[in-house]
Amino acid sequence: ADVAPDDARNRARRFRAPPPPHAGAMVDKLEVGLKLKAMYTDGEFYPAEVVAISESKKRAKAPVKVHFVGYDASEDTWASLEELRSKRLPKAAAA
């Protein structure tokens, strides 16, 4: 019995793992002024504060602008969720 390509695709879709939580849903857990830890260019995490959250598609990979506590605003950077640690973020995002 021949299986139509559409049937094979539909069958594959049924067994596909669910997608990871949408990043936008996790960004919603953050707010401007929130204190957290953010990864600096040296790969270490430092105390920081959320200063902006972007919903722009251009910023989708790094939607959160952080200010490193005690440093000049010139050090502020856009960060991805993977570069942030907060009790408000799931461990998978903040690993």
PDB file of N, CA and C in Angstrom:
ATOM      1  N   ALA A   1       0.855  -1.182   0.000  1.00  0.00           N
ATOM      2  CA  ALA A   1       0.000   0.000   0.000  1.00  0.00           C
ATOM      3  C   ALA A   1       0.890   1.230   0.000  1.00  0.00           C
ATOM      4  N   ASP A   2       0.662   2.087  -0.975  1.00  0.00           N
ATOM      5  CA  ASP A   2       1.432   3.323  -1.071  1.00  0.00           C
ATOM      6  C   ASP A   2       0.883   4.339  -0.076  1.00  0.00           C
ATOM      7  N   VAL A   3       1.791   5.087   0.523  1.00  0.00           N
ATOM      8  CA  VAL A   3       1.400   6.136   1.469  1.00  0.00           C
ATOM      9  C   VAL A   3       1.654   7.474   0.797  1.00  0.00           C
ATOM     10  N   ALA A   4       0.645   8.291   0.760  1.00  0.00           N
ATOM     11  CA  ALA A   4       0.789   9.612   0.155  1.00  0.00           C
ATOM     12  C   ALA A   4       1.751  10.442   0.990  1.00  0.00           C
ATOM     13  N   PRO A   5       2.571  11.285   0.341  1.00  0.00           N
ATOM     14  CA  PRO A   5       3.530  12.104   1.098  1.00  0.00           C
ATOM     15  C   PRO A   5       2.864  12.923   2.194  1.00  0.00           C
ATOM     16  N   ASP A   6       1.668  13.446   1.933  1.00  0.00           N
ATOM     17  CA  ASP A   6       0.987  14.236   2.952  1.00  0.00           C
ATOM     18  C   ASP A   6       0.705  13.398   4.195  1.00  0.00           C
ATOM     19  N   ASP A   7       0.318  12.136   3.995  1.00  0.00           N
ATOM     20  CA  ASP A   7       0.043  11.262   5.136  1.00  0.00           C
ATOM     21  C   ASP A   7       1.311  11.033   5.950  1.00  0.00           C
ATOM     22  N   ALA A   8       2.444  10.833   5.278  1.00  0.00           N
ATOM     23  CA  ALA A   8       3.708  10.612   5.980  1.00  0.00           C
ATOM     24  C   ALA A   8       4.099  11.847   6.776  1.00  0.00           C
ATOM     25  N   ARG A   9       3.911  13.039   6.195  1.00  0.00           N
ATOM     26  CA  ARG A   9       4.230  14.284   6.911  1.00  0.00           C
ATOM     27  C   ARG A   9       3.336  14.453   8.132  1.00  0.00           C
ATOM     28  N   ASN A  10       2.047  14.188   7.954  1.00  0.00           N
ATOM     29  CA  ASN A  10       1.129  14.330   9.077  1.00  0.00           C
ATOM     30  C   ASN A  10       1.475  13.357  10.198  1.00  0.00           C
ATOM     31  N   ARG A  11       1.860  12.145   9.834  1.00  0.00           N
ATOM     32  CA  ARG A  11       2.225  11.149  10.835  1.00  0.00           C
ATOM     33  C   ARG A  11       3.473  11.625  11.588  1.00  0.00           C
ATOM     34  N   ALA A  12       4.448  12.184  10.860  1.00  0.00           N
ATOM     35  CA  ALA A  12       5.670  12.676  11.498  1.00  0.00           C
ATOM     36  C   ALA A  12       5.353  13.820  12.449  1.00  0.00           C
ATOM     37  N   ARG A  13       4.430  14.685  12.070  1.00  0.00           N
ATOM     38  CA  ARG A  13       4.064  15.814  12.935  1.00  0.00           C
ATOM     39  C   ARG A  13       3.465  15.328  14.249  1.00  0.00           C
ATOM     40  N   ARG A  14       2.690  14.259  14.191  1.00  0.00           N
ATOM     41  CA  ARG A  14       2.053  13.746  15.406  1.00  0.00           C
ATOM     42  C   ARG A  14       3.070  13.268  16.428  1.00  0.00           C
ATOM     43  N   PHE A  15       4.231  12.808  15.979  1.00  0.00           N
ATOM     44  CA  PHE A  15       5.222  12.240  16.883  1.00  0.00           C
ATOM     45  C   PHE A  15       6.367  13.198  17.201  1.00  0.00           C
ATOM     46  N   ARG A  16       6.277  14.409  16.701  1.00  0.00           N
ATOM     47  CA  ARG A  16       7.325  15.402  16.954  1.00  0.00           C
ATOM     48  C   ARG A  16       7.209  15.918  18.387  1.00  0.00           C
ATOM     49  N   ALA A  17       8.352  16.161  19.021  1.00  0.00           N
ATOM     50  CA  ALA A  17       8.357  16.707  20.378  1.00  0.00           C
ATOM     51  C   ALA A  17       7.784  18.124  20.356  1.00  0.00           C
ATOM     52  N   PRO A  18       7.147  18.524  21.434  1.00  0.00           N
ATOM     53  CA  PRO A  18       6.599  19.887  21.476  1.00  0.00           C
ATOM     54  C   PRO A  18       7.740  20.904  21.424  1.00  0.00           C
ATOM     55  N   PRO A  19       7.490  22.069  20.853  1.00  0.00           N
ATOM     56  CA  PRO A  19       8.539  23.081  20.773  1.00  0.00           C
ATOM     57  C   PRO A  19       8.871  23.618  22.159  1.00  0.00           C
ATOM     58  N   PRO A  20      10.074  24.178  22.341  1.00  0.00           N
ATOM     59  CA  PRO A  20      10.410  24.756  23.649  1.00  0.00           C
ATOM     60  C   PRO A  20       9.522  25.961  23.909  1.00  0.00           C
ATOM     61  N   PRO A  21       9.397  26.374  25.168  1.00  0.00           N
ATOM     62  CA  PRO A  21       8.558  27.537  25.465  1.00  0.00           C
ATOM     63  C   PRO A  21       9.013  28.735  24.642  1.00  0.00           C
ATOM     64  N   HIS A  22       8.066  29.502  24.174  1.00  0.00           N
ATOM     65  CA  HIS A  22       8.376  30.675  23.364  1.00  0.00           C
ATOM     66  C   HIS A  22       9.165  31.675  24.196  1.00  0.00           C
ATOM     67  N   ALA A  23      10.257  32.192  23.635  1.00  0.00           N
ATOM     68  CA  ALA A  23      11.101  33.140  24.361  1.00  0.00           C
ATOM     69  C   ALA A  23      10.293  34.341  24.831  1.00  0.00           C
ATOM     70  N   GLY A  24       9.333  34.767  24.021  1.00  0.00           N
ATOM     71  CA  GLY A  24       8.502  35.903  24.400  1.00  0.00           C
ATOM     72  C   GLY A  24       7.765  35.655  25.698  1.00  0.00           C
ATOM     73  N   ALA A  25       7.349  34.411  25.915  1.00  0.00           N
ATOM     74  CA  ALA A  25       6.645  34.078  27.148  1.00  0.00           C
ATOM     75  C   ALA A  25       7.577  34.231  28.345  1.00  0.00           C
ATOM     76  N   MET A  26       8.852  33.908  28.169  1.00  0.00           N
ATOM     77  CA  MET A  26       9.803  34.037  29.276  1.00  0.00           C
ATOM     78  C   MET A  26      10.186  35.496  29.499  1.00  0.00           C
ATOM     79  N   VAL A  27      10.300  36.259  28.432  1.00  0.00           N
ATOM     80  CA  VAL A  27      10.606  37.681  28.570  1.00  0.00           C
ATOM     81  C   VAL A  27       9.497  38.369  29.349  1.00  0.00           C
ATOM     82  N   ASP A  28       8.275  37.908  29.198  1.00  0.00           N
ATOM     83  CA  ASP A  28       7.142  38.490  29.924  1.00  0.00           C
ATOM     84  C   ASP A  28       7.311  38.381  31.436  1.00  0.00           C
ATOM     85  N   LYS A  29       8.156  37.472  31.904  1.00  0.00           N
ATOM     86  CA  LYS A  29       8.382  37.310  33.337  1.00  0.00           C
ATOM     87  C   LYS A  29       9.345  38.366  33.872  1.00  0.00           C
ATOM     88  N   LEU A  30       9.993  39.101  32.964  1.00  0.00           N
ATOM     89  CA  LEU A  30      10.945  40.131  33.362  1.00  0.00           C
ATOM     90  C   LEU A  30      10.295  41.503  33.270  1.00  0.00           C
ATOM     91  N   GLU A  31      10.868  42.469  33.975  1.00  0.00           N
ATOM     92  CA  GLU A  31      10.357  43.840  33.907  1.00  0.00           C
ATOM     93  C   GLU A  31      11.511  44.807  34.113  1.00  0.00           C
ATOM     94  N   VAL A  32      11.350  46.006  33.589  1.00  0.00           N
ATOM     95  CA  VAL A  32      12.355  47.047  33.757  1.00  0.00           C
ATOM     96  C   VAL A  32      12.530  47.311  35.249  1.00  0.00           C
ATOM     97  N   GLY A  33      13.783  47.382  35.687  1.00  0.00           N
ATOM     98  CA  GLY A  33      14.080  47.596  37.103  1.00  0.00           C
ATOM     99  C   GLY A  33      14.402  46.321  37.855  1.00  0.00           C
ATOM    100  N   LEU A  34      14.122  45.172  37.244  1.00  0.00           N
ATOM    101  CA  LEU A  34      14.388  43.890  37.896  1.00  0.00           C
ATOM    102  C   LEU A  34      15.890  43.688  38.085  1.00  0.00           C
ATOM    103  N   LYS A  35      16.286  43.295  39.295  1.00  0.00           N
ATOM    104  CA  LYS A  35      17.683  42.972  39.584  1.00  0.00           C
ATOM    105  C   LYS A  35      17.900  41.497  39.256  1.00  0.00           C
ATOM    106  N   LEU A  36      18.995  41.221  38.566  1.00  0.00           N
ATOM    107  CA  LEU A  36      19.333  39.843  38.217  1.00  0.00           C
ATOM    108  C   LEU A  36      20.829  39.748  37.988  1.00  0.00           C
ATOM    109  N   LYS A  37      21.291  38.643  37.457  1.00  0.00           N
ATOM    110  CA  LYS A  37      22.703  38.502  37.086  1.00  0.00           C
ATOM    111  C   LYS A  37      22.752  38.330  35.576  1.00  0.00           C
ATOM    112  N   ALA A  38      23.726  38.987  34.963  1.00  0.00           N
ATOM    113  CA  ALA A  38      23.869  38.926  33.512  1.00  0.00           C
ATOM    114  C   ALA A  38      25.310  38.581  33.161  1.00  0.00           C
ATOM    115  N   MET A  39      25.461  37.867  32.053  1.00  0.00           N
ATOM    116  CA  MET A  39      26.792  37.475  31.605  1.00  0.00           C
ATOM    117  C   MET A  39      27.479  38.657  30.928  1.00  0.00           C
ATOM    118  N   TYR A  40      28.706  38.911  31.361  1.00  0.00           N
ATOM    119  CA  TYR A  40      29.518  39.957  30.747  1.00  0.00           C
ATOM    120  C   TYR A  40      30.365  39.322  29.648  1.00  0.00           C
ATOM    121  N   THR A  41      31.120  40.132  28.925  1.00  0.00           N
ATOM    122  CA  THR A  41      31.916  39.617  27.799  1.00  0.00           C
ATOM    123  C   THR A  41      32.983  38.606  28.225  1.00  0.00           C
ATOM    124  N   ASP A  42      33.332  38.593  29.524  1.00  0.00           N
ATOM    125  CA  ASP A  42      34.326  37.618  30.004  1.00  0.00           C
ATOM    126  C   ASP A  42      33.698  36.264  30.338  1.00  0.00           C
ATOM    127  N   GLY A  43      32.372  36.138  30.141  1.00  0.00           N
ATOM    128  CA  GLY A  43      31.692  34.870  30.393  1.00  0.00           C
ATOM    129  C   GLY A  43      31.232  34.684  31.827  1.00  0.00           C
ATOM    130  N   GLU A  44      31.551  35.632  32.701  1.00  0.00           N
ATOM    131  CA  GLU A  44      31.124  35.561  34.102  1.00  0.00           C
ATOM    132  C   GLU A  44      29.806  36.313  34.286  1.00  0.00           C
ATOM    133  N   PHE A  45      29.064  35.933  35.342  1.00  0.00           N
ATOM    134  CA  PHE A  45      27.793  36.596  35.650  1.00  0.00           C
ATOM    135  C   PHE A  45      28.011  37.647  36.736  1.00  0.00           C
ATOM    136  N   TYR A  46      27.430  38.834  36.509  1.00  0.00           N
ATOM    137  CA  TYR A  46      27.573  39.951  37.432  1.00  0.00           C
ATOM    138  C   TYR A  46      26.202  40.554  37.746  1.00  0.00           C
ATOM    139  N   PRO A  47      26.081  41.213  38.921  1.00  0.00           N
ATOM    140  CA  PRO A  47      24.816  41.873  39.247  1.00  0.00           C
ATOM    141  C   PRO A  47      24.459  42.898  38.172  1.00  0.00           C
ATOM    142  N   ALA A  48      23.209  42.885  37.769  1.00  0.00           N
ATOM    143  CA  ALA A  48      22.742  43.782  36.714  1.00  0.00           C
ATOM    144  C   ALA A  48      21.287  44.135  36.970  1.00  0.00           C
ATOM    145  N   GLU A  49      20.811  45.086  36.190  1.00  0.00           N
ATOM    146  CA  GLU A  49      19.421  45.535  36.284  1.00  0.00           C
ATOM    147  C   GLU A  49      18.856  45.660  34.876  1.00  0.00           C
ATOM    148  N   VAL A  50      17.624  45.210  34.696  1.00  0.00           N
ATOM    149  CA  VAL A  50      16.967  45.319  33.391  1.00  0.00           C
ATOM    150  C   VAL A  50      16.627  46.794  33.158  1.00  0.00           C
ATOM    151  N   VAL A  51      17.100  47.347  32.023  1.00  0.00           N
ATOM    152  CA  VAL A  51      16.795  48.747  31.712  1.00  0.00           C
ATOM    153  C   VAL A  51      15.849  48.875  30.523  1.00  0.00           C
ATOM    154  N   ALA A  52      15.712  47.820  29.722  1.00  0.00           N
ATOM    155  CA  ALA A  52      14.776  47.848  28.596  1.00  0.00           C
ATOM    156  C   ALA A  52      14.471  46.426  28.155  1.00  0.00           C
ATOM    157  N   ILE A  53      13.278  46.244  27.611  1.00  0.00           N
ATOM    158  CA  ILE A  53      12.874  44.956  27.034  1.00  0.00           C
ATOM    159  C   ILE A  53      12.285  45.265  25.671  1.00  0.00           C
ATOM    160  N   SER A  54      12.826  44.620  24.651  1.00  0.00           N
ATOM    161  CA  SER A  54      12.376  44.882  23.289  1.00  0.00           C
ATOM    162  C   SER A  54      11.469  43.766  22.793  1.00  0.00           C
ATOM    163  N   GLU A  55      10.432  44.138  22.065  1.00  0.00           N
ATOM    164  CA  GLU A  55       9.560  43.152  21.426  1.00  0.00           C
ATOM    165  C   GLU A  55       9.818  43.117  19.922  1.00  0.00           C
ATOM    166  N   SER A  56      10.815  43.854  19.472  1.00  0.00           N
ATOM    167  CA  SER A  56      11.154  43.916  18.054  1.00  0.00           C
ATOM    168  C   SER A  56      11.704  42.577  17.569  1.00  0.00           C
ATOM    169  N   LYS A  57      11.326  42.180  16.366  1.00  0.00           N
ATOM    170  CA  LYS A  57      11.851  40.938  15.793  1.00  0.00           C
ATOM    171  C   LYS A  57      13.357  41.032  15.596  1.00  0.00           C
ATOM    172  N   LYS A  58      13.864  42.255  15.368  1.00  0.00           N
ATOM    173  CA  LYS A  58      15.304  42.441  15.197  1.00  0.00           C
ATOM    174  C   LYS A  58      16.064  42.124  16.477  1.00  0.00           C
ATOM    175  N   ARG A  59      15.409  42.256  17.622  1.00  0.00           N
ATOM    176  CA  ARG A  59      16.044  42.008  18.922  1.00  0.00           C
ATOM    177  C   ARG A  59      15.644  40.647  19.500  1.00  0.00           C
ATOM    178  N   ALA A  60      15.021  39.795  18.729  1.00  0.00           N
ATOM    179  CA  ALA A  60      14.487  38.529  19.248  1.00  0.00           C
ATOM    180  C   ALA A  60      15.556  37.664  19.926  1.00  0.00           C
ATOM    181  N   LYS A  61      16.780  37.672  19.413  1.00  0.00           N
ATOM    182  CA  LYS A  61      17.833  36.824  19.993  1.00  0.00           C
ATOM    183  C   LYS A  61      18.422  37.413  21.269  1.00  0.00           C
ATOM    184  N   ALA A  62      18.335  38.716  21.440  1.00  0.00           N
ATOM    185  CA  ALA A  62      18.850  39.383  22.641  1.00  0.00           C
ATOM    186  C   ALA A  62      17.882  40.511  23.011  1.00  0.00           C
ATOM    187  N   PRO A  63      16.739  40.152  23.598  1.00  0.00           N
ATOM    188  CA  PRO A  63      15.667  41.143  23.809  1.00  0.00           C
ATOM    189  C   PRO A  63      15.759  41.977  25.085  1.00  0.00           C
ATOM    190  N   VAL A  64      16.743  41.715  25.932  1.00  0.00           N
ATOM    191  CA  VAL A  64      16.780  42.383  27.238  1.00  0.00           C
ATOM    192  C   VAL A  64      18.045  43.238  27.367  1.00  0.00           C
ATOM    193  N   LYS A  65      17.857  44.533  27.580  1.00  0.00           N
ATOM    194  CA  LYS A  65      19.014  45.413  27.786  1.00  0.00           C
ATOM    195  C   LYS A  65      19.272  45.502  29.281  1.00  0.00           C
ATOM    196  N   VAL A  66      20.523  45.251  29.676  1.00  0.00           N
ATOM    197  CA  VAL A  66      20.885  45.271  31.090  1.00  0.00           C
ATOM    198  C   VAL A  66      21.972  46.303  31.362  1.00  0.00           C
ATOM    199  N   HIS A  67      21.924  46.814  32.588  1.00  0.00           N
ATOM    200  CA  HIS A  67      22.952  47.727  33.091  1.00  0.00           C
ATOM    201  C   HIS A  67      23.685  46.988  34.202  1.00  0.00           C
ATOM    202  N   PHE A  68      25.005  46.904  34.101  1.00  0.00           N
ATOM    203  CA  PHE A  68      25.794  46.241  35.136  1.00  0.00           C
ATOM    204  C   PHE A  68      25.967  47.191  36.315  1.00  0.00           C
ATOM    205  N   VAL A  69      25.523  46.761  37.492  1.00  0.00           N
ATOM    206  CA  VAL A  69      25.529  47.580  38.696  1.00  0.00           C
ATOM    207  C   VAL A  69      26.964  48.023  39.017  1.00  0.00           C
ATOM    208  N   GLY A  70      27.131  49.327  39.207  1.00  0.00           N
ATOM    209  CA  GLY A  70      28.439  49.866  39.568  1.00  0.00           C
ATOM    210  C   GLY A  70      29.312  50.223  38.378  1.00  0.00           C
ATOM    211  N   TYR A  71      28.804  50.025  37.175  1.00  0.00           N
ATOM    212  CA  TYR A  71      29.584  50.321  35.977  1.00  0.00           C
ATOM    213  C   TYR A  71      28.909  51.420  35.175  1.00  0.00           C
ATOM    214  N   ASP A  72      29.665  52.018  34.276  1.00  0.00           N
ATOM    215  CA  ASP A  72      29.174  53.096  33.437  1.00  0.00           C
ATOM    216  C   ASP A  72      28.112  52.582  32.465  1.00  0.00           C
ATOM    217  N   ALA A  73      27.208  53.467  32.064  1.00  0.00           N
ATOM    218  CA  ALA A  73      26.144  53.088  31.125  1.00  0.00           C
ATOM    219  C   ALA A  73      26.706  52.628  29.777  1.00  0.00           C
ATOM    220  N   SER A  74      27.947  52.994  29.476  1.00  0.00           N
ATOM    221  CA  SER A  74      28.552  52.551  28.212  1.00  0.00           C
ATOM    222  C   SER A  74      28.753  51.035  28.193  1.00  0.00           C
ATOM    223  N   GLU A  75      28.694  50.397  29.372  1.00  0.00           N
ATOM    224  CA  GLU A  75      28.831  48.939  29.465  1.00  0.00           C
ATOM    225  C   GLU A  75      27.488  48.226  29.302  1.00  0.00           C
ATOM    226  N   ASP A  76      26.382  48.983  29.253  1.00  0.00           N
ATOM    227  CA  ASP A  76      25.061  48.371  29.078  1.00  0.00           C
ATOM    228  C   ASP A  76      25.063  47.545  27.798  1.00  0.00           C
ATOM    229  N   THR A  77      24.344  46.437  27.821  1.00  0.00           N
ATOM    230  CA  THR A  77      24.346  45.547  26.662  1.00  0.00           C
ATOM    231  C   THR A  77      23.007  44.845  26.503  1.00  0.00           C
ATOM    232  N   TRP A  78      22.712  44.442  25.277  1.00  0.00           N
ATOM    233  CA  TRP A  78      21.526  43.625  25.002  1.00  0.00           C
ATOM    234  C   TRP A  78      21.909  42.172  25.241  1.00  0.00           C
ATOM    235  N   ALA A  79      21.082  41.436  25.963  1.00  0.00           N
ATOM    236  CA  ALA A  79      21.399  40.058  26.340  1.00  0.00           C
ATOM    237  C   ALA A  79      20.281  39.097  25.938  1.00  0.00           C
ATOM    238  N   SER A  80      20.694  37.878  25.640  1.00  0.00           N
ATOM    239  CA  SER A  80      19.721  36.815  25.386  1.00  0.00           C
ATOM    240  C   SER A  80      19.276  36.250  26.732  1.00  0.00           C
ATOM    241  N   LEU A  81      18.203  35.486  26.731  1.00  0.00           N
ATOM    242  CA  LEU A  81      17.719  34.882  27.977  1.00  0.00           C
ATOM    243  C   LEU A  81      18.744  33.918  28.554  1.00  0.00           C
ATOM    244  N   GLU A  82      19.531  33.285  27.689  1.00  0.00           N
ATOM    245  CA  GLU A  82      20.555  32.345  28.149  1.00  0.00           C
ATOM    246  C   GLU A  82      21.679  33.063  28.899  1.00  0.00           C
ATOM    247  N   GLU A  83      21.795  34.374  28.688  1.00  0.00           N
ATOM    248  CA  GLU A  83      22.846  35.159  29.341  1.00  0.00           C
ATOM    249  C   GLU A  83      22.355  35.824  30.627  1.00  0.00           C
ATOM    250  N   LEU A  84      21.151  35.452  31.071  1.00  0.00           N
ATOM    251  CA  LEU A  84      20.569  36.032  32.268  1.00  0.00           C
ATOM    252  C   LEU A  84      20.274  34.962  33.303  1.00  0.00           C
ATOM    253  N   ARG A  85      20.404  35.331  34.568  1.00  0.00           N
ATOM    254  CA  ARG A  85      20.030  34.439  35.666  1.00  0.00           C
ATOM    255  C   ARG A  85      19.097  35.203  36.592  1.00  0.00           C
ATOM    256  N   SER A  86      17.932  34.621  36.790  1.00  0.00           N
ATOM    257  CA  SER A  86      16.936  35.223  37.670  1.00  0.00           C
ATOM    258  C   SER A  86      16.005  34.122  38.161  1.00  0.00           C
ATOM    259  N   LYS A  87      15.486  34.289  39.362  1.00  0.00           N
ATOM    260  CA  LYS A  87      14.503  33.329  39.883  1.00  0.00           C
ATOM    261  C   LYS A  87      13.238  33.344  39.047  1.00  0.00           C
ATOM    262  N   ARG A  88      13.018  34.409  38.280  1.00  0.00           N
ATOM    263  CA  ARG A  88      11.824  34.504  37.447  1.00  0.00           C
ATOM    264  C   ARG A  88      11.940  33.707  36.154  1.00  0.00           C
ATOM    265  N   LEU A  89      13.149  33.306  35.795  1.00  0.00           N
ATOM    266  CA  LEU A  89      13.344  32.540  34.559  1.00  0.00           C
ATOM    267  C   LEU A  89      13.503  31.064  34.877  1.00  0.00           C
ATOM    268  N   PRO A  90      12.950  30.193  34.043  1.00  0.00           N
ATOM    269  CA  PRO A  90      13.141  28.752  34.249  1.00  0.00           C
ATOM    270  C   PRO A  90      14.622  28.410  34.169  1.00  0.00           C
ATOM    271  N   LYS A  91      15.004  27.356  34.846  1.00  0.00           N
ATOM    272  CA  LYS A  91      16.415  26.937  34.867  1.00  0.00           C
ATOM    273  C   LYS A  91      16.943  26.687  33.454  1.00  0.00           C
ATOM    274  N   ALA A  92      16.115  26.179  32.551  1.00  0.00           N
ATOM    275  CA  ALA A  92      16.569  25.890  31.186  1.00  0.00           C
ATOM    276  C   ALA A  92      17.023  27.166  30.494  1.00  0.00           C
ATOM    277  N   ALA A  93      16.329  28.256  30.723  1.00  0.00           N
ATOM    278  CA  ALA A  93      16.698  29.523  30.081  1.00  0.00           C
ATOM    279  C   ALA A  93      17.864  30.167  30.805  1.00  0.00           C
ATOM    280  N   ALA A  94      17.923  29.955  32.117  1.00  0.00           N
ATOM    281  CA  ALA A  94      18.942  30.625  32.909  1.00  0.00           C
ATOM    282  C   ALA A  94      20.110  29.711  33.243  1.00  0.00           C
ATOM    283  N   ALA A  95      20.259  28.632  32.505  1.00  0.00           N
ATOM    284  CA  ALA A  95      21.334  27.670  32.799  1.00  0.00           C
ATOM    285  C   ALA A  95      22.696  28.214  32.510  1.00  0.00           C
TER     286      ALA A  95
END
